[in-house]
Coordinates of C-alpha atoms and ligand atoms in Angstrom, one line a residue:
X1 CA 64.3 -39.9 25.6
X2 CA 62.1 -41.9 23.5
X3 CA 62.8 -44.9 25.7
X4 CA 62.1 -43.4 28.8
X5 CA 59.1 -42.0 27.9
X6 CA 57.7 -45.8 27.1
X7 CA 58.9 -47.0 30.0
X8 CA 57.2 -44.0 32.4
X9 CA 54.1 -44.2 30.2
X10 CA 54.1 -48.8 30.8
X11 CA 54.3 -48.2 34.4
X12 CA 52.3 -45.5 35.0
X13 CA 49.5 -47.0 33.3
X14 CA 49.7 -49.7 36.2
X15 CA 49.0 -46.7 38.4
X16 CA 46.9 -44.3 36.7
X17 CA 43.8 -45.2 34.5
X18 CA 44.8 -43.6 30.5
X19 CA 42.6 -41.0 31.1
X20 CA 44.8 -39.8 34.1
X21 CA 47.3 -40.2 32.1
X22 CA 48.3 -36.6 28.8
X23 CA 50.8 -37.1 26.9
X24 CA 49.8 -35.8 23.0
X25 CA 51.5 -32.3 22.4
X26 CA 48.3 -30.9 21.8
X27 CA 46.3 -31.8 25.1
X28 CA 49.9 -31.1 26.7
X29 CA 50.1 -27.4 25.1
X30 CA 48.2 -25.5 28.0
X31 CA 50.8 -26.9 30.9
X32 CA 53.6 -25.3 28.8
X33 CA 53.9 -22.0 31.4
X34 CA 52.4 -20.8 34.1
X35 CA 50.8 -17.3 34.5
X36 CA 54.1 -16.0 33.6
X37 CA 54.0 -16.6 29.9
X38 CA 57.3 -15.8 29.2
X39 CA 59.0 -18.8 30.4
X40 CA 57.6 -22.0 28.1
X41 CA 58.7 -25.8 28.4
X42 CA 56.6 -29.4 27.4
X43 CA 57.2 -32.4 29.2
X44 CA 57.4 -35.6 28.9
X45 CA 53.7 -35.6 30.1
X46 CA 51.3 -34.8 32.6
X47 CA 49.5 -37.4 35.7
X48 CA 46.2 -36.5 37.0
X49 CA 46.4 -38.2 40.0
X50 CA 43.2 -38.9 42.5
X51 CA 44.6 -40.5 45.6
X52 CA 47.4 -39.9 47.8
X53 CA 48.6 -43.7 47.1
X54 CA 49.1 -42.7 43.4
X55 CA 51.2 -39.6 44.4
X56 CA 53.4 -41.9 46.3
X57 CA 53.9 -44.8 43.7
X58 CA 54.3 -41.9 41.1
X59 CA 56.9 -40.5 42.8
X60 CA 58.7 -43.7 43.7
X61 CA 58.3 -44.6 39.9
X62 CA 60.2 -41.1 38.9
X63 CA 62.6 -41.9 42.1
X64 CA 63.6 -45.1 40.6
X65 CA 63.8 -44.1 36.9
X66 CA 65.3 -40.6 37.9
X67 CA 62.7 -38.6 36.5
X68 CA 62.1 -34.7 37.3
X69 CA 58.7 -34.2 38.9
X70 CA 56.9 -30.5 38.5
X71 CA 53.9 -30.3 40.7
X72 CA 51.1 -28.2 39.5
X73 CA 48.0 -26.5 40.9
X74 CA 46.2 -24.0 38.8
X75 CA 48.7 -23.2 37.0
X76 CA 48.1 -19.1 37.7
X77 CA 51.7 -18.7 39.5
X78 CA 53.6 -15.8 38.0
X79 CA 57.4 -17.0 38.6
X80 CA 57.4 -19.8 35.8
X81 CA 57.1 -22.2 39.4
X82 CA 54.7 -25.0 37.6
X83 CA 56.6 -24.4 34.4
X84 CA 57.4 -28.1 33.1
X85 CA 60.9 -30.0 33.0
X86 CA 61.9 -31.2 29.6
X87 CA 62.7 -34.4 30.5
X88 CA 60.1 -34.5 33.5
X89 CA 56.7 -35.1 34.6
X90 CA 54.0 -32.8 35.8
X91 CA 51.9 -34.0 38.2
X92 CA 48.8 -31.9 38.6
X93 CA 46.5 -31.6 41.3
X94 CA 43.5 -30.8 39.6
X95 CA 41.9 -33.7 41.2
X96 CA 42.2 -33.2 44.7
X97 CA 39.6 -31.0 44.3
X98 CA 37.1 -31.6 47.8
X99 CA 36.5 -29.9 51.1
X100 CA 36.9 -32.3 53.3
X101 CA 35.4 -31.4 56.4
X102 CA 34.6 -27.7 58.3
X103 CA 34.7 -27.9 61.8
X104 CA 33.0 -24.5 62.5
X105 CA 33.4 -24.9 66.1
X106 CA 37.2 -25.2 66.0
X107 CA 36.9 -22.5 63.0
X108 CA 39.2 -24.9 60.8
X109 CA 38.5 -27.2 57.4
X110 CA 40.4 -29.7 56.3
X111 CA 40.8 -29.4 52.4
X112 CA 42.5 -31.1 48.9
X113 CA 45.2 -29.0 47.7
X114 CA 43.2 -28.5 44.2
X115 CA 40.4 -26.5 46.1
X116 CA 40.2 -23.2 44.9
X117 CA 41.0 -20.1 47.4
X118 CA 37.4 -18.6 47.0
X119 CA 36.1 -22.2 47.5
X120 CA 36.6 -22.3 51.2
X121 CA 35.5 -19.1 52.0
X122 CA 32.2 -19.9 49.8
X123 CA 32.1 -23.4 52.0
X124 CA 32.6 -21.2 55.4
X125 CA 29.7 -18.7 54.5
X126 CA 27.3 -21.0 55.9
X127 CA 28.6 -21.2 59.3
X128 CA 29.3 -17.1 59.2
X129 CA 33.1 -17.9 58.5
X130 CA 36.2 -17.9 56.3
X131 CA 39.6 -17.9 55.1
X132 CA 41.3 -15.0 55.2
X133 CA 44.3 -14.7 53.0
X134 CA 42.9 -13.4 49.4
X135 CA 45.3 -13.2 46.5
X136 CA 43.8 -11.4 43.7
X137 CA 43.5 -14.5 41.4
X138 CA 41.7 -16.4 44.4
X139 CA 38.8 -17.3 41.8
X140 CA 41.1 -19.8 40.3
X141 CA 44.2 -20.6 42.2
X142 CA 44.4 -23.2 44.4
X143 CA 45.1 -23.8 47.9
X144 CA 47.9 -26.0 47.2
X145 CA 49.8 -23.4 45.2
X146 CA 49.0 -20.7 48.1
X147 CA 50.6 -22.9 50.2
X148 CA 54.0 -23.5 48.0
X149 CA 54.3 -19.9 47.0
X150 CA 53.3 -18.8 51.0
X151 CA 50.7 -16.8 48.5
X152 CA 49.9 -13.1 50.0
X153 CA 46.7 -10.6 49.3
X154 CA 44.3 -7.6 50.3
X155 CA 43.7 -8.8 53.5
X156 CA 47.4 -10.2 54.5
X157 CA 48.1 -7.0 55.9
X158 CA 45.3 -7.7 58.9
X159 CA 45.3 -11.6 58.7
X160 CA 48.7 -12.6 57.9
X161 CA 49.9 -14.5 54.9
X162 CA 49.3 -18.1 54.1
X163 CA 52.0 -19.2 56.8
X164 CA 50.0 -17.5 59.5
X165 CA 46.9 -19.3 58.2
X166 CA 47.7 -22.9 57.7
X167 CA 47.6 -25.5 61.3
X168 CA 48.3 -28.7 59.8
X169 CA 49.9 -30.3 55.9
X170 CA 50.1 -33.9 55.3
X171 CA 52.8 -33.9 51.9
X172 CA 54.4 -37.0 49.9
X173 CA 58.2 -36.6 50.2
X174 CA 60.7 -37.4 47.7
X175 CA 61.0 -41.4 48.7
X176 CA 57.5 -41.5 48.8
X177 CA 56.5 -41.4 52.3
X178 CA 54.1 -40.2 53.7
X179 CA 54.7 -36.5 56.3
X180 CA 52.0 -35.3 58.7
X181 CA 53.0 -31.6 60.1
X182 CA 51.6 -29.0 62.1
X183 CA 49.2 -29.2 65.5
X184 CA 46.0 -27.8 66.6
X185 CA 48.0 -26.3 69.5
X186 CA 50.1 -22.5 69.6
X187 CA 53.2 -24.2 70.0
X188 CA 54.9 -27.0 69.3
X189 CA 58.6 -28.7 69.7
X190 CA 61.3 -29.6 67.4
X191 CA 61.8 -28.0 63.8
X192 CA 59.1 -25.5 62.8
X193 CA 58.4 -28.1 59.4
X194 CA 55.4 -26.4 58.5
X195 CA 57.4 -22.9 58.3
X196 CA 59.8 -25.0 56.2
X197 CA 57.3 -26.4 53.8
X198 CA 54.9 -23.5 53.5
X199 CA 56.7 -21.2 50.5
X200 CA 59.1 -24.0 49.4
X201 CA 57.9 -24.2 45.7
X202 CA 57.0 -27.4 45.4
X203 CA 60.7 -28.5 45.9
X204 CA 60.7 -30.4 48.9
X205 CA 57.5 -32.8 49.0
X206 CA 53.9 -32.5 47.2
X207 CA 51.3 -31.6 49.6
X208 CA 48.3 -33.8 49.2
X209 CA 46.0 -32.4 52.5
X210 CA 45.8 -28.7 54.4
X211 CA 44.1 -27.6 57.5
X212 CA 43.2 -23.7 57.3
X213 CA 42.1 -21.7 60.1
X214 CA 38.9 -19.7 60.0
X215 CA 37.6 -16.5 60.9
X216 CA 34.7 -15.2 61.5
X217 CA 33.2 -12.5 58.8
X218 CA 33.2 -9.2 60.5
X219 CA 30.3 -7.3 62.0
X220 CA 31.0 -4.3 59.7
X221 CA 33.1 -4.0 57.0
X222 CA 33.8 -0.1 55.2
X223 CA 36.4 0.6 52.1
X224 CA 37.6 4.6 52.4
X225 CA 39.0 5.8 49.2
X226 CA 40.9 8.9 48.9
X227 CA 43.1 10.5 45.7
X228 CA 46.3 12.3 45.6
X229 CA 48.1 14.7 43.4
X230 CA 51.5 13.5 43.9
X231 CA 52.0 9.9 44.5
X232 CA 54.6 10.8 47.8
X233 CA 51.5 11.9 49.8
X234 CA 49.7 8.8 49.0
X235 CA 53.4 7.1 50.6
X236 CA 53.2 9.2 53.7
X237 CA 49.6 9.2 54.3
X238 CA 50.0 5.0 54.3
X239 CA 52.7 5.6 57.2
X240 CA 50.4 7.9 59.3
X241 CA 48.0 5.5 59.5
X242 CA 49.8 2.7 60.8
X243 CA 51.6 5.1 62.7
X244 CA 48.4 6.5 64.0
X245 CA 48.2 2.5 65.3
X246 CA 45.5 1.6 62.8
X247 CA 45.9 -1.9 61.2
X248 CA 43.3 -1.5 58.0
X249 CA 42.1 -4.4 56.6
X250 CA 43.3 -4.0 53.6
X251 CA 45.5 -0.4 52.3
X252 CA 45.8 -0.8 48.6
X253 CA 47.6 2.0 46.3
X254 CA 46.9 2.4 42.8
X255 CA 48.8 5.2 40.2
X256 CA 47.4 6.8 37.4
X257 CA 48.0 4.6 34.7
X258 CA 46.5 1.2 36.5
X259 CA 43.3 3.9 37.6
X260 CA 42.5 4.8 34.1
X261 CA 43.0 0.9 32.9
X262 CA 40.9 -0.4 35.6
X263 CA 38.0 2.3 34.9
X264 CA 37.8 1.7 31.3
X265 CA 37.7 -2.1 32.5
X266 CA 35.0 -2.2 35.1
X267 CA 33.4 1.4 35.8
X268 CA 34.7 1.4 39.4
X269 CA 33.8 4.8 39.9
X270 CA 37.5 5.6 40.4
X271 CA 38.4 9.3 39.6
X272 CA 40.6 9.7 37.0
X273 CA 42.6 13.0 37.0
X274 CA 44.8 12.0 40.3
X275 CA 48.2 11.0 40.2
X276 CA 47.5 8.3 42.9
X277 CA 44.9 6.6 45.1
X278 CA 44.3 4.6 48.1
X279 CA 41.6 2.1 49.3
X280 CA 41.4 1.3 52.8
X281 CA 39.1 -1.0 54.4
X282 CA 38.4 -1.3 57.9
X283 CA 36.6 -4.5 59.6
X284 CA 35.1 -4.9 63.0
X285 CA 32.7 -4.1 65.1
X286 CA 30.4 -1.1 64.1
X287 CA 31.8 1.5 66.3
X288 CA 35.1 0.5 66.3
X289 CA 34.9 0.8 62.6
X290 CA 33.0 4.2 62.3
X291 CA 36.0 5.4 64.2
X292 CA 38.5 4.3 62.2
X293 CA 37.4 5.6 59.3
X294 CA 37.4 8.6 60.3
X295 CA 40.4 8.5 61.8
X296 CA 41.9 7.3 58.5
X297 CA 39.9 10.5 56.9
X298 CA 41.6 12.5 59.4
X299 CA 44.7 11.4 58.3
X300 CA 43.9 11.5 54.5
X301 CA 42.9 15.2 54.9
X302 CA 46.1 16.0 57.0
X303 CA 47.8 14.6 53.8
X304 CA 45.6 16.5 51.4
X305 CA 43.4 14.1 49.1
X306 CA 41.7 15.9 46.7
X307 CA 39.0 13.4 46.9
X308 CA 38.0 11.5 50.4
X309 CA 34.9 8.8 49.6
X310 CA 33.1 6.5 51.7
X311 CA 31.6 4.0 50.2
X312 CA 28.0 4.2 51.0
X313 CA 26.7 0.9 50.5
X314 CA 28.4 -3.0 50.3
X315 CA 27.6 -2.3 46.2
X316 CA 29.7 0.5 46.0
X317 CA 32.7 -1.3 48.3
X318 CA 32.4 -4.0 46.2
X319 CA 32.7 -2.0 43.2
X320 CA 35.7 -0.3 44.5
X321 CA 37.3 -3.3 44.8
X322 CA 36.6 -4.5 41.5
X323 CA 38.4 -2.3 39.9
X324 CA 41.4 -2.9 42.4
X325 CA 41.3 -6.9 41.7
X326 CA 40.7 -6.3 38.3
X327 CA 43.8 -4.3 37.5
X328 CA 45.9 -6.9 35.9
X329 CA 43.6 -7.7 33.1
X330 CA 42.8 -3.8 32.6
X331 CA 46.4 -3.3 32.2
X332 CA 46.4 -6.4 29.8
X333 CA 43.9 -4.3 27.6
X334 CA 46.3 -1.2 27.1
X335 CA 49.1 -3.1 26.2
X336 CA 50.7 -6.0 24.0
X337 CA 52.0 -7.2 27.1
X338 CA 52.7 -6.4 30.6
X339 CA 55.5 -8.5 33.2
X340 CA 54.0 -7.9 36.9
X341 CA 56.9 -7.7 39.3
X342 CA 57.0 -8.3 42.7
X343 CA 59.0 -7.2 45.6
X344 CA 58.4 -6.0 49.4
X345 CA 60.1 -2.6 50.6
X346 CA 59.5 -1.4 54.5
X347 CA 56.6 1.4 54.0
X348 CA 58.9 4.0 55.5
X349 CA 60.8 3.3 51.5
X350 CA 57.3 3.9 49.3
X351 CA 57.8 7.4 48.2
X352 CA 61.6 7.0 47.0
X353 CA 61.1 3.6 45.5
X354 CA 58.3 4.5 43.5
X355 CA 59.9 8.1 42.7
X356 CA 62.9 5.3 41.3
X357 CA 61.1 3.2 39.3
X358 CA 59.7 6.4 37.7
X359 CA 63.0 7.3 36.9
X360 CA 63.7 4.1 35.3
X361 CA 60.9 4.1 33.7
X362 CA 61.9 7.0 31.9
X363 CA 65.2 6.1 31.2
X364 CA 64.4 1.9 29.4
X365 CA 61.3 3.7 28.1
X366 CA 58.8 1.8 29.6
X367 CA 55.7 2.2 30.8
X368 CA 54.8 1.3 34.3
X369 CA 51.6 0.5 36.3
X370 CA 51.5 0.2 40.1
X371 CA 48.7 -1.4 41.7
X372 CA 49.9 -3.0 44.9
X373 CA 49.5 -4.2 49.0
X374 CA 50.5 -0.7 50.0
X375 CA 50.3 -1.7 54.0
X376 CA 52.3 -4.6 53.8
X377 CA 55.0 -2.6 51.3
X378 CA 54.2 -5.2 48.7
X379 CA 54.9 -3.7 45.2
X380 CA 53.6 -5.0 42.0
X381 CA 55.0 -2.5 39.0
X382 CA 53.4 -3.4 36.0
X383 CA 55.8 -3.0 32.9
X384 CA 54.3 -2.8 29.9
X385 CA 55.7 -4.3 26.8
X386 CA 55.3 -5.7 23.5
X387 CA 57.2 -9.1 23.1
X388 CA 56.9 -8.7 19.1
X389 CA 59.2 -5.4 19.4
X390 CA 62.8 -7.2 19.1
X391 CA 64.9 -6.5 22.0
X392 CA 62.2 -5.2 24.4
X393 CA 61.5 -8.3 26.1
X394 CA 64.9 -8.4 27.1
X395 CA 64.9 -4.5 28.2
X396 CA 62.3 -5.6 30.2
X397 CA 63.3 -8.5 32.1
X398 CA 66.5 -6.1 32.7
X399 CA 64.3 -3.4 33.9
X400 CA 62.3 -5.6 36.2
X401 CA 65.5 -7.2 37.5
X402 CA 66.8 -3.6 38.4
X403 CA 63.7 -2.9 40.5
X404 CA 63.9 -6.2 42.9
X405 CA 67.4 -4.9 43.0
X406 CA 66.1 -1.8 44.0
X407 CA 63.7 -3.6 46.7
X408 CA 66.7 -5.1 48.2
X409 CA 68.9 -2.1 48.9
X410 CA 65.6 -0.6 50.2
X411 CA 66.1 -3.2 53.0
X412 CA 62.8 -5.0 51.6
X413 CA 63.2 -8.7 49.2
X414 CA 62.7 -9.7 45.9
X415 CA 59.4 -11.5 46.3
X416 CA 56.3 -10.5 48.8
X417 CA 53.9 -13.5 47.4
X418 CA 54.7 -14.8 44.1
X419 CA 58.1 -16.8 44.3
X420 CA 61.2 -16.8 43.2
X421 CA 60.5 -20.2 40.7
X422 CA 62.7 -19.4 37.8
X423 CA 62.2 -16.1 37.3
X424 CA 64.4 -14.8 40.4
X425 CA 67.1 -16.7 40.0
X426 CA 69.5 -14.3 39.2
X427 CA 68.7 -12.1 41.7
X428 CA 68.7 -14.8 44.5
X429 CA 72.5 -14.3 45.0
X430 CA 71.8 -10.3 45.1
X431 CA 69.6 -10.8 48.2
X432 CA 71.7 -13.9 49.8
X433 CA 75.0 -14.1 50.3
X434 CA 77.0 -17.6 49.3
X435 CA 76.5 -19.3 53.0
X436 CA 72.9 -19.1 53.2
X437 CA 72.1 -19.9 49.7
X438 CA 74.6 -23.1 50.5
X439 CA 71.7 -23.6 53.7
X440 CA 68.9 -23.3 51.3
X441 CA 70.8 -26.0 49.0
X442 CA 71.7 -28.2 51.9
X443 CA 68.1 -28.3 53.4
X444 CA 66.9 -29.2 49.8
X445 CA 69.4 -32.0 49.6
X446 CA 68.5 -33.5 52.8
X447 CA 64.7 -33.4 51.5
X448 CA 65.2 -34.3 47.9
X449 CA 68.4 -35.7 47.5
X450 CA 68.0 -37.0 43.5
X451 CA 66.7 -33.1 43.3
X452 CA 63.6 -34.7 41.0
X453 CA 61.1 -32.1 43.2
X454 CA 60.6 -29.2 40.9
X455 CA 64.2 -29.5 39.9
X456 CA 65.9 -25.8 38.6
X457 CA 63.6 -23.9 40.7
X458 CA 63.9 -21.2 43.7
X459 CA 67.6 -21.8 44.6
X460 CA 69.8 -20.8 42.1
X461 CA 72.8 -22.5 41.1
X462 CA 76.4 -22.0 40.9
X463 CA 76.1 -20.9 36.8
X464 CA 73.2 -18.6 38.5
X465 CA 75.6 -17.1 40.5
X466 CA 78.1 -17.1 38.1
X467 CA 76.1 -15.2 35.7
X468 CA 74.7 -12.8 37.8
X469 CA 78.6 -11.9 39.3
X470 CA 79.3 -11.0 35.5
X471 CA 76.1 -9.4 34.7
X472 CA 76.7 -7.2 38.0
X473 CA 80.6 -6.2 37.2
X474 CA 79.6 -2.9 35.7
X475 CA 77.2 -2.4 39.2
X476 CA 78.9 -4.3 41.7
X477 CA 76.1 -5.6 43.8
X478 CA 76.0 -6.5 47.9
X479 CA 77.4 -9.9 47.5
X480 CA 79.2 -9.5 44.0
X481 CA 82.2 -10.3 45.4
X482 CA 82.1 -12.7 48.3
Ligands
FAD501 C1 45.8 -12.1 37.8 C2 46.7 -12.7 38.9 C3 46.6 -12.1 40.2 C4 47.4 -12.6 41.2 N1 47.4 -12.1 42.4 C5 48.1 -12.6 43.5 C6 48.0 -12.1 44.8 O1 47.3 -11.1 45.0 N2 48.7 -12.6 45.7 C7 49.5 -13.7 45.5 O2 50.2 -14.2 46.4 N3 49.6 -14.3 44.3 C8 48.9 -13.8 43.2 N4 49.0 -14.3 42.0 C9 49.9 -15.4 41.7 C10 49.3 -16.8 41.9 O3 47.9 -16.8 41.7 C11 49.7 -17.4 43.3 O4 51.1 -17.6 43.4 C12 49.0 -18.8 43.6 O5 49.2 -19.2 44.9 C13 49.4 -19.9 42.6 O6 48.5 -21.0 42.8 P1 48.3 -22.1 41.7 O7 47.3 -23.1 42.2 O8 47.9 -21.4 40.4 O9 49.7 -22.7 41.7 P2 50.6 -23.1 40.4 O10 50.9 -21.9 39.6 O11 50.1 -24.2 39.7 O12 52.0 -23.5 41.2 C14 52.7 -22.6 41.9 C15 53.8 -23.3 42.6 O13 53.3 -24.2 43.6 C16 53.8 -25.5 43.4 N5 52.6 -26.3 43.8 C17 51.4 -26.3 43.4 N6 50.6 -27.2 44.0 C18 51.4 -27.8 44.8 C19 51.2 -28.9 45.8 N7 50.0 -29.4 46.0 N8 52.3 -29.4 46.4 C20 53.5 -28.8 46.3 N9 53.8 -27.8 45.4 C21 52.7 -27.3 44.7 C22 54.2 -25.5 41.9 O14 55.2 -26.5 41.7 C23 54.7 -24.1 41.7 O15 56.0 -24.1 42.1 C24 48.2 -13.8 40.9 C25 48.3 -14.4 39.7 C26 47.5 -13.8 38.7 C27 47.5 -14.5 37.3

């Protein structure tokens, strides 16, 4: 190991200048994880590349000397997706950090993948525009890692995810090379490659340039909020209003526990005695907006909310939402530790999956938060945990592995935005059966076919498998035994 490592580190520095170039345990510490804390690893060391050419001799260089690669954006992923290779390299982003143009008239920007979410929107303002999908961390993930994780948020439920918002990627593949993908027009022949590439983890090419679409900011924009006693009302009242043929901007739930958390955090004005509540926002022009909410009121009374509030001013909606996007931290405050999961059930499911997780709450002993994409049936239960209680983070991991489980036989999947990476793994062969996860292998092969992208990651393998087949004996699972 010792030997490699002088070799990468002699021919890198013909590529990189030193300072481009970490590779003291110290200054390496902070790439050790991703947002998922859980899962640690140091490598060899890190490259901070500038240019596309020093992508592509890096990853020749690691080509020839068979070296993992780990591409890395922010490093806020929360499926241990950046999470370093032992014997690998991470190449971060950080870098490609510039807007590089805005075409407002063909509502489109061409950006590096190290620009921050918020960034482009912040760019777009100027020209009464921006880019819709939101995750909740969008003040510091990048662009880049939207794009690998096909990264979701408030406004996804409207505006589509990251897929539905990206026209064009240019990515380095695994010789090298360099791949230019995606069109300005609707449609476009051959393989859909930017499908393919959007939400593949970093594990078949590092992107290195993105076009975005861009919208317009609406007219109006109103946020509704409404509490409930029982947390099945909230469930129902979310499937009125899409039944009612309303598409909110964003329909956001949050229970009791991630209420009180968030209020003690940021004094959203959030009512606390409620067992549930929703935030709906609605977008558009003025009328069509006024009419909406009140249709959505209409519905909200039919489902009896105690509480029905519209926020009167953009100072209160932004306060409402504050509290919403500041629910992970406020969670982190009222406990040691907390593991955010994240599956997608159909909306009709909401009220007996949650009523489940409730009931496996109660019997691992846990405590769990929701706060989650309640239109787009994306669930994020927050267990909480303390990692210095021996055996719990194991109980945990358990539990949370019995809810994407739970997702699945819902007829939903065991990730709505964040990934599998390395932390779905085992439940890859719950949701797949054998011949597709042998697809998903073979179209990695035929990108990758040293496997140095992001090596480990998103498909499992066979001892994967394996595993979960005896983990799952006692509960035979879909595909246990094909
Ligand atoms: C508090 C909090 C809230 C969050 N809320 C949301 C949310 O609402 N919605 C949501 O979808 N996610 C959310 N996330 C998860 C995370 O922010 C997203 O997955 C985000 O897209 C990761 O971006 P990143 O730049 O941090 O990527 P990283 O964590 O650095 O990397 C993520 C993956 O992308 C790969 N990658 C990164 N850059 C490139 C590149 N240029 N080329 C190829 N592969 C690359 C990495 O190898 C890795 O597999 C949240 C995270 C936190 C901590």
């Amino acid at each position: 190991m010792a030997n490699l490592k002088l070799q990468l580190l002699t021919e890198l520095l013909k590529i990189l200048p030193e300072a481009g170039i970490i590779q003291d345990e110290e200054t390496l510490r902070p790439y050790e994880c991703d947002g998922l804390s859980i899962y640690t690893e140091m490598p060899l060391m890190v490259v901070l590349p500038d240019s596309v050419e020093q992508v592509q001799k890096i990853i020749r260089l690691c080509s020839r000397l068979e070296t993992p690669i780990v591409p890395r954006g922010a490093g806020t992923g929360l499926s241990a997706g950046a999470m370093p290779h032992r014997e690998g390299v991470v190449v971060s982003l950080a870098k490609f950090n510039r807007i590089l143009s805005i075409d407002a008239d063909a509502r489109q920007a061409r950006v590096q993948p190290g620009v921050r979410n918020l960034a482009i929107s912040e760019a777009a303002q100027e020209y009464g525009l921006y880019y819709a999908p939101d995750p909740s961390s969008q003040i510091a993930c990048s662009i880049g890692g939207n794009v690998a994780e096909n990264s979701g948020g408030v406004h996804c439920l409207k505006y589509g995810l990251t897929v539905h918002n990206i026209l064009a990627l240019e990515v380095v593949t695994a010789e090298g090379d360099i791949l230019r993908i995606g069109n300005q027009g609707y449609d476009s022949c051959g393989f859909d490659l930017l499908s393919l590439y959007i939400g593949s983890e970093g594990l078949l090419g590092i992107v290195t340039e993105i076009t975005v679409k861009l919208l317009p900011v609406p007219e109006t924009t109103k946020v509704v909020m409404a509490t409930f006693d029982r947390v099945e009302k909230a469930g129902d009242a979310v499937k009125q209003i899409i039944a009612e043929g309303i598409i909110p901007a964003g329909l956001e739930m949050m229970d009791r526990l991630a209420i009180n958390a968030a209020e003690d955090f940021v004094h959203a004005g959030y009512p606390r005695d409620t067992a549930a509540m929703l935030l709906c926002e609605i977008d558009g022009m003025a009328e069509e907006v006024d009419e909406h909410i009140a249709r959505v009121s209409a519905v909200f009374n039919k489902e009896k909310a105690g509480c029905i509030r519209v926020a009167a001013d953009e100072n209160e909606r932004q306060r409402l939402w504050k509290g919403r996007k500041a629910a992970f931290p406020a969670i982190g405050r009222i406990s040691p530790d907390y593991y955010c999961m994240d599956g997608t059930i159909p909306r009709s499911q909401l009220t007996k999956v949650l009523t489940t997780i409730q009931s496996l709450s109660d019997i691992y002993q846990l405590r769990v938060a929701n706060v989650f994409h309640a239109g787009d049936g994306n669930l994020h239960p927050l267990i909480l945990f303390d990692a210095n209680v021996a055996g719990e983070l194991e109980k945990t991991e358990e539990f949370g592995g019995k809810i994407l489980e739970l997702c699945v036989d819902a007829g939903g999947c065991i990730t709505g935005e964040h990934g599998v990476g390395v932390e779905k793994l085992l439940q890859m062969p719950y949701q797949f059966d054998p011949a597709s996860l042998e697809q998903f292998q073979r179209v990695k092969l035929a990108c990758d076919p040293q496997r140095i992208l992001n090596p480990g990651k998103g498909i499992p393998q066979l001892k994967h498998c394996q595993e979960y087949r005896s983990l799952s004996q006692a509960s035979v699972g879909r595909h246990a035994d094909k």
